[in-house]
Amino acid sequence: MVVKSRLKYYIKVYFWFIAQDIKGRMQYRVDFFISTIGMVITNLLGLLSIYVIFKSIPNILGWSYYEILFIYGFSLLALSPLQLFFDNLWNLPSYLISGDFIKYYLKPLNIFFFYFAEVFDMKGLSQLVIGIITLSYAWVKLNLEFNLLKFIILIISLISSSLVMISLMVMGSAVAFWVLNVTPLLNFIFRLREYTRYPTDIFDPFFRFIFSFVIPIAFVAFYPSQIFLRPKNSNILVFISPFIGIFLFIIAYKLWIRGTRRYKGTGV
């Protein structure tokens, strides 16, 4: 009963935070619409580049146009929660330097929840919509089976996949508690998302190893998408992909919380 009551309290608080953030963003509507249009154009250009490539060649190392499109759509969906719910990680260095981060210690809320719940990036909704349309279109064109079980597996796969990129970015931001200027590191990790949109098989064996076992971005879209695209050819990495995201998120959360415990609020 206590856990249920606590959960309801956090849900209520979270929606209050979202309402306040949206209200604040609507004060700068032009900026919101421009940034949203920018994100839409960026994602559509990605789709256009795939279309242009396949106008010249029938496949990429055995991967067809619609299979690549499926992975691209899967990637957009998996990356959307990072954009929507964790955009505040970019502000962490400035909060630590100014000393403003100390305010997150002053309320009876989990500090990780409090910090990230404050910002809801609505322009991520456009990426979510494009991802749904792209994945659905590729699913139909590939004539893939769809039923309740497949839908449940898809949702689980997307949630666990999103946790991979979220975890990498959260770990990158947590470094700010020790080394304040982590913006270059965050930019580097964020740019890696571009590689989640293509089959890992097309890369050199060295990068294939890096993307699978060192910086595991292959688990964002490539490996989990194989459950639907090529289930008979799937290896062990495909079937452990749902657990990778959870494992990484636990590490990221613990690292972030450890960072908050060493922060003294001194500023610069």
Short mmCIF file of C-alpha atoms in Angstrom, two decimals:
data_model
loop_
_atom_site.label_atom_id
_atom_site.label_comp_id
_atom_site.label_asym_id
_atom_site.label_seq_id
_atom_site.Cartn_x
_atom_site.Cartn_y
_atom_site.Cartn_z
CA MET A 1 0.00 0.00 0.00
CA VAL A 2 2.84 2.39 0.86
CA VAL A 3 4.61 1.63 -2.44
CA LYS A 4 1.38 2.16 -4.38
CA SER A 5 0.73 5.46 -2.63
CA ARG A 6 4.29 6.59 -3.27
CA LEU A 7 4.01 5.67 -6.94
CA LYS A 8 0.81 7.69 -7.30
CA TYR A 9 2.54 10.64 -5.66
CA TYR A 10 5.48 10.50 -8.08
CA ILE A 11 3.16 10.18 -11.08
CA LYS A 12 1.18 13.21 -9.91
CA VAL A 13 4.36 15.20 -9.36
CA TYR A 14 5.75 14.17 -12.73
CA PHE A 15 2.69 15.36 -14.64
CA TRP A 16 2.82 18.63 -12.71
CA PHE A 17 6.45 19.06 -13.82
CA ILE A 18 5.48 18.33 -17.44
CA ALA A 19 2.64 20.85 -17.31
CA GLN A 20 4.94 23.53 -15.92
CA ASP A 21 7.64 22.83 -18.50
CA ILE A 22 5.17 22.91 -21.40
CA LYS A 23 3.69 26.14 -20.07
CA GLY A 24 7.17 27.66 -19.94
CA ARG A 25 8.07 26.50 -23.45
CA MET A 26 4.86 27.94 -24.87
CA GLN A 27 6.11 31.35 -23.83
CA TYR A 28 8.65 30.94 -26.66
CA ARG A 29 6.48 29.36 -29.33
CA VAL A 30 8.59 30.46 -32.26
CA ASP A 31 11.66 28.77 -30.79
CA PHE A 32 9.62 25.61 -30.13
CA PHE A 33 8.22 25.42 -33.67
CA ILE A 34 11.60 26.12 -35.26
CA SER A 35 13.32 23.40 -33.21
CA THR A 36 10.49 20.96 -33.97
CA ILE A 37 10.68 21.67 -37.70
CA GLY A 38 14.46 21.22 -37.50
CA MET A 39 14.06 17.79 -35.94
CA VAL A 40 11.46 16.75 -38.51
CA ILE A 41 13.71 17.85 -41.37
CA THR A 42 16.71 16.02 -39.88
CA ASN A 43 14.80 12.74 -39.59
CA LEU A 44 13.26 13.09 -43.05
CA LEU A 45 16.69 13.76 -44.54
CA GLY A 46 17.84 10.50 -42.99
CA LEU A 47 15.01 8.69 -44.74
CA LEU A 48 15.80 10.50 -47.97
CA SER A 49 19.45 9.42 -47.81
CA ILE A 50 18.38 5.77 -47.51
CA TYR A 51 16.05 6.18 -50.49
CA VAL A 52 18.81 7.76 -52.60
CA ILE A 53 21.28 4.99 -51.75
CA PHE A 54 18.85 2.26 -52.74
CA LYS A 55 18.02 3.99 -56.01
CA SER A 56 21.53 3.05 -57.09
CA ILE A 57 21.98 -0.37 -55.47
CA PRO A 58 19.52 -3.23 -54.75
CA ASN A 59 20.88 -4.05 -51.28
CA ILE A 60 23.67 -3.34 -48.81
CA LEU A 61 25.51 -6.55 -47.98
CA GLY A 62 22.26 -8.49 -48.27
CA TRP A 63 20.10 -5.97 -46.43
CA SER A 64 17.14 -4.77 -48.47
CA TYR A 65 15.66 -1.29 -48.61
CA TYR A 66 12.70 -2.13 -46.39
CA GLU A 67 14.87 -3.96 -43.85
CA ILE A 68 17.09 -0.87 -43.52
CA LEU A 69 13.93 1.23 -43.27
CA PHE A 70 12.66 -1.04 -40.48
CA ILE A 71 15.89 -0.63 -38.51
CA TYR A 72 15.81 3.13 -39.09
CA GLY A 73 12.23 3.38 -37.81
CA PHE A 74 13.05 1.14 -34.85
CA SER A 75 16.00 3.40 -34.02
CA LEU A 76 13.87 6.56 -34.14
CA LEU A 77 11.37 5.01 -31.72
CA ALA A 78 14.09 3.72 -29.39
CA LEU A 79 15.80 7.13 -29.29
CA SER A 80 12.60 9.11 -28.67
CA PRO A 81 12.46 8.55 -24.86
CA LEU A 82 15.98 10.01 -24.57
CA GLN A 83 14.83 13.12 -26.41
CA LEU A 84 11.54 13.40 -24.54
CA PHE A 85 12.47 12.61 -20.95
CA PHE A 86 16.22 13.09 -20.53
CA ASP A 87 16.99 16.31 -22.37
CA ASN A 88 17.93 18.01 -19.10
CA LEU A 89 21.19 16.05 -18.95
CA TRP A 90 22.69 18.66 -21.30
CA ASN A 91 22.20 21.32 -18.60
CA LEU A 92 23.95 19.43 -15.80
CA PRO A 93 27.43 21.00 -16.25
CA SER A 94 26.03 24.54 -16.06
CA TYR A 95 23.96 23.69 -12.97
CA LEU A 96 27.02 22.25 -11.23
CA ILE A 97 29.24 25.20 -12.13
CA SER A 98 26.70 27.81 -11.03
CA GLY A 99 25.80 25.93 -7.87
CA ASP A 100 22.10 25.82 -8.82
CA PHE A 101 22.14 22.02 -8.63
CA ILE A 102 21.89 22.32 -4.85
CA LYS A 103 18.12 22.95 -5.17
CA TYR A 104 17.58 19.30 -6.08
CA TYR A 105 18.58 18.29 -2.56
CA LEU A 106 15.91 20.43 -0.92
CA LYS A 107 12.74 18.45 -1.68
CA PRO A 108 11.65 14.97 -0.50
CA LEU A 109 12.03 13.47 -3.97
CA ASN A 110 14.45 11.04 -5.53
CA ILE A 111 17.11 13.39 -6.89
CA PHE A 112 17.47 11.50 -10.18
CA PHE A 113 13.72 11.67 -10.76
CA PHE A 114 13.53 15.31 -9.66
CA TYR A 115 16.28 16.46 -11.99
CA PHE A 116 15.15 14.70 -15.16
CA ALA A 117 11.41 15.19 -14.57
CA GLU A 118 11.83 18.96 -14.76
CA VAL A 119 12.25 18.95 -18.54
CA PHE A 120 9.98 17.38 -21.13
CA ASP A 121 11.20 18.03 -24.68
CA MET A 122 8.03 18.10 -26.76
CA LYS A 123 9.83 18.23 -30.09
CA GLY A 124 10.75 14.61 -29.47
CA LEU A 125 7.10 13.79 -30.21
CA SER A 126 7.74 14.54 -33.89
CA GLN A 127 10.53 11.95 -33.90
CA LEU A 128 8.21 9.46 -32.21
CA VAL A 129 5.52 9.98 -34.89
CA ILE A 130 8.00 9.64 -37.78
CA GLY A 131 9.39 6.49 -36.16
CA ILE A 132 5.93 4.92 -35.83
CA ILE A 133 5.06 5.71 -39.45
CA THR A 134 8.42 4.46 -40.78
CA LEU A 135 8.39 1.23 -38.78
CA SER A 136 4.74 0.51 -39.64
CA TYR A 137 5.34 1.14 -43.35
CA ALA A 138 8.39 -1.15 -43.43
CA TRP A 139 6.53 -3.80 -41.40
CA VAL A 140 3.71 -3.90 -43.98
CA LYS A 141 6.07 -3.88 -46.97
CA LEU A 142 8.09 -6.76 -45.50
CA ASN A 143 4.85 -8.66 -44.90
CA LEU A 144 5.86 -9.45 -41.32
CA GLU A 145 3.47 -11.30 -39.07
CA PHE A 146 1.70 -9.12 -36.52
CA ASN A 147 -0.21 -10.37 -33.51
CA LEU A 148 -0.54 -9.63 -29.80
CA LEU A 149 2.61 -11.55 -28.90
CA LYS A 150 4.64 -9.71 -31.55
CA PHE A 151 3.27 -6.39 -30.28
CA ILE A 152 4.25 -7.18 -26.68
CA ILE A 153 7.74 -8.26 -27.78
CA LEU A 154 8.04 -5.06 -29.83
CA ILE A 155 7.14 -2.85 -26.85
CA ILE A 156 9.55 -4.70 -24.54
CA SER A 157 12.29 -4.48 -27.17
CA LEU A 158 11.77 -0.75 -27.70
CA ILE A 159 11.81 0.00 -23.97
CA SER A 160 14.99 -2.00 -23.35
CA SER A 161 16.60 -0.54 -26.47
CA SER A 162 15.83 3.01 -25.40
CA LEU A 163 17.49 2.32 -22.05
CA VAL A 164 20.79 1.60 -23.84
CA MET A 165 21.20 5.10 -25.29
CA ILE A 166 19.68 6.71 -22.20
CA SER A 167 22.20 4.88 -20.02
CA LEU A 168 25.17 5.91 -22.15
CA MET A 169 24.10 9.56 -22.06
CA VAL A 170 23.34 9.49 -18.33
CA MET A 171 26.76 7.96 -17.63
CA GLY A 172 28.34 10.64 -19.79
CA SER A 173 26.53 13.39 -17.90
CA ALA A 174 27.42 11.82 -14.53
CA VAL A 175 31.11 12.38 -15.31
CA ALA A 176 30.33 16.09 -14.76
CA PHE A 177 30.30 15.46 -11.02
CA TRP A 178 34.02 14.74 -11.31
CA VAL A 179 35.01 16.68 -14.47
CA LEU A 180 32.75 19.66 -15.05
CA ASN A 181 33.18 20.14 -18.78
CA VAL A 182 31.57 17.01 -20.23
CA THR A 183 29.78 18.66 -23.15
CA PRO A 184 32.31 17.28 -25.70
CA LEU A 185 31.80 13.79 -24.26
CA LEU A 186 28.02 14.14 -24.44
CA ASN A 187 28.26 15.38 -28.03
CA PHE A 188 30.41 12.38 -28.94
CA ILE A 189 28.00 9.87 -27.40
CA PHE A 190 24.98 11.61 -28.91
CA ARG A 191 26.48 11.55 -32.40
CA LEU A 192 26.86 7.79 -32.12
CA ARG A 193 23.09 7.57 -32.48
CA GLU A 194 23.59 7.96 -36.23
CA TYR A 195 25.23 4.51 -36.29
CA THR A 196 22.23 2.88 -34.59
CA ARG A 197 20.19 3.34 -37.77
CA TYR A 198 22.11 0.86 -39.89
CA PRO A 199 22.96 -2.86 -39.64
CA THR A 200 26.13 -3.43 -37.65
CA ASP A 201 27.07 -6.05 -40.25
CA ILE A 202 27.99 -3.33 -42.75
CA PHE A 203 30.80 -2.03 -40.55
CA ASP A 204 34.39 -3.18 -40.29
CA PRO A 205 34.87 -6.09 -37.79
CA PHE A 206 36.73 -3.73 -35.45
CA PHE A 207 33.83 -1.29 -35.24
CA ARG A 208 31.38 -4.16 -35.09
CA PHE A 209 33.15 -5.33 -31.94
CA ILE A 210 33.25 -1.78 -30.49
CA PHE A 211 29.54 -1.19 -31.16
CA SER A 212 28.61 -4.56 -29.65
CA PHE A 213 30.84 -4.88 -26.59
CA VAL A 214 32.51 -1.55 -25.78
CA ILE A 215 29.97 1.14 -26.71
CA PRO A 216 26.96 -1.15 -27.24
CA ILE A 217 24.90 1.03 -29.57
CA ALA A 218 24.17 -2.03 -31.74
CA PHE A 219 21.65 -2.95 -29.03
CA VAL A 220 19.66 0.22 -29.71
CA ALA A 221 18.16 -1.03 -32.96
CA PHE A 222 20.17 -3.61 -34.89
CA TYR A 223 20.12 -6.62 -32.54
CA PRO A 224 16.56 -6.21 -31.20
CA SER A 225 15.17 -5.64 -34.70
CA GLN A 226 16.50 -9.06 -35.75
CA ILE A 227 13.83 -10.68 -33.60
CA PHE A 228 11.35 -9.48 -36.22
CA LEU A 229 13.43 -9.32 -39.39
CA ARG A 230 15.51 -12.50 -39.28
CA PRO A 231 14.50 -14.59 -36.25
CA LYS A 232 15.96 -17.80 -37.70
CA ASN A 233 19.40 -16.24 -38.19
CA SER A 234 19.53 -14.56 -34.79
CA ASN A 235 22.49 -15.13 -32.48
CA ILE A 236 22.75 -14.93 -28.70
CA LEU A 237 23.24 -11.15 -28.77
CA VAL A 238 19.74 -10.74 -30.19
CA PHE A 239 18.11 -12.64 -27.35
CA ILE A 240 20.05 -10.95 -24.56
CA SER A 241 19.38 -7.48 -25.97
CA PRO A 242 16.36 -6.85 -23.67
CA PHE A 243 18.61 -7.34 -20.64
CA ILE A 244 21.45 -5.12 -21.85
CA GLY A 245 19.39 -1.95 -21.52
CA ILE A 246 18.27 -2.80 -17.99
CA PHE A 247 21.81 -3.72 -16.93
CA LEU A 248 23.29 -0.51 -18.34
CA PHE A 249 20.57 1.64 -16.80
CA ILE A 250 21.23 0.22 -13.33
CA ILE A 251 24.92 1.08 -13.72
CA ALA A 252 24.11 4.56 -15.06
CA TYR A 253 21.68 5.26 -12.23
CA LYS A 254 24.12 4.14 -9.53
CA LEU A 255 26.94 6.20 -11.09
CA TRP A 256 24.72 9.29 -11.27
CA ILE A 257 23.55 8.90 -7.66
CA ARG A 258 27.15 8.38 -6.54
CA GLY A 259 28.02 11.65 -8.25
CA THR A 260 25.27 13.51 -6.43
CA ARG A 261 26.66 12.29 -3.11
CA ARG A 262 30.05 13.85 -3.74
CA TYR A 263 28.66 17.18 -4.95
CA LYS A 264 29.18 19.91 -2.35
CA GLY A 265 27.30 22.73 -4.02
CA THR A 266 30.27 25.09 -3.99
CA GLY A 267 29.92 26.33 -7.59
CA VAL A 268 32.69 28.32 -9.24
#
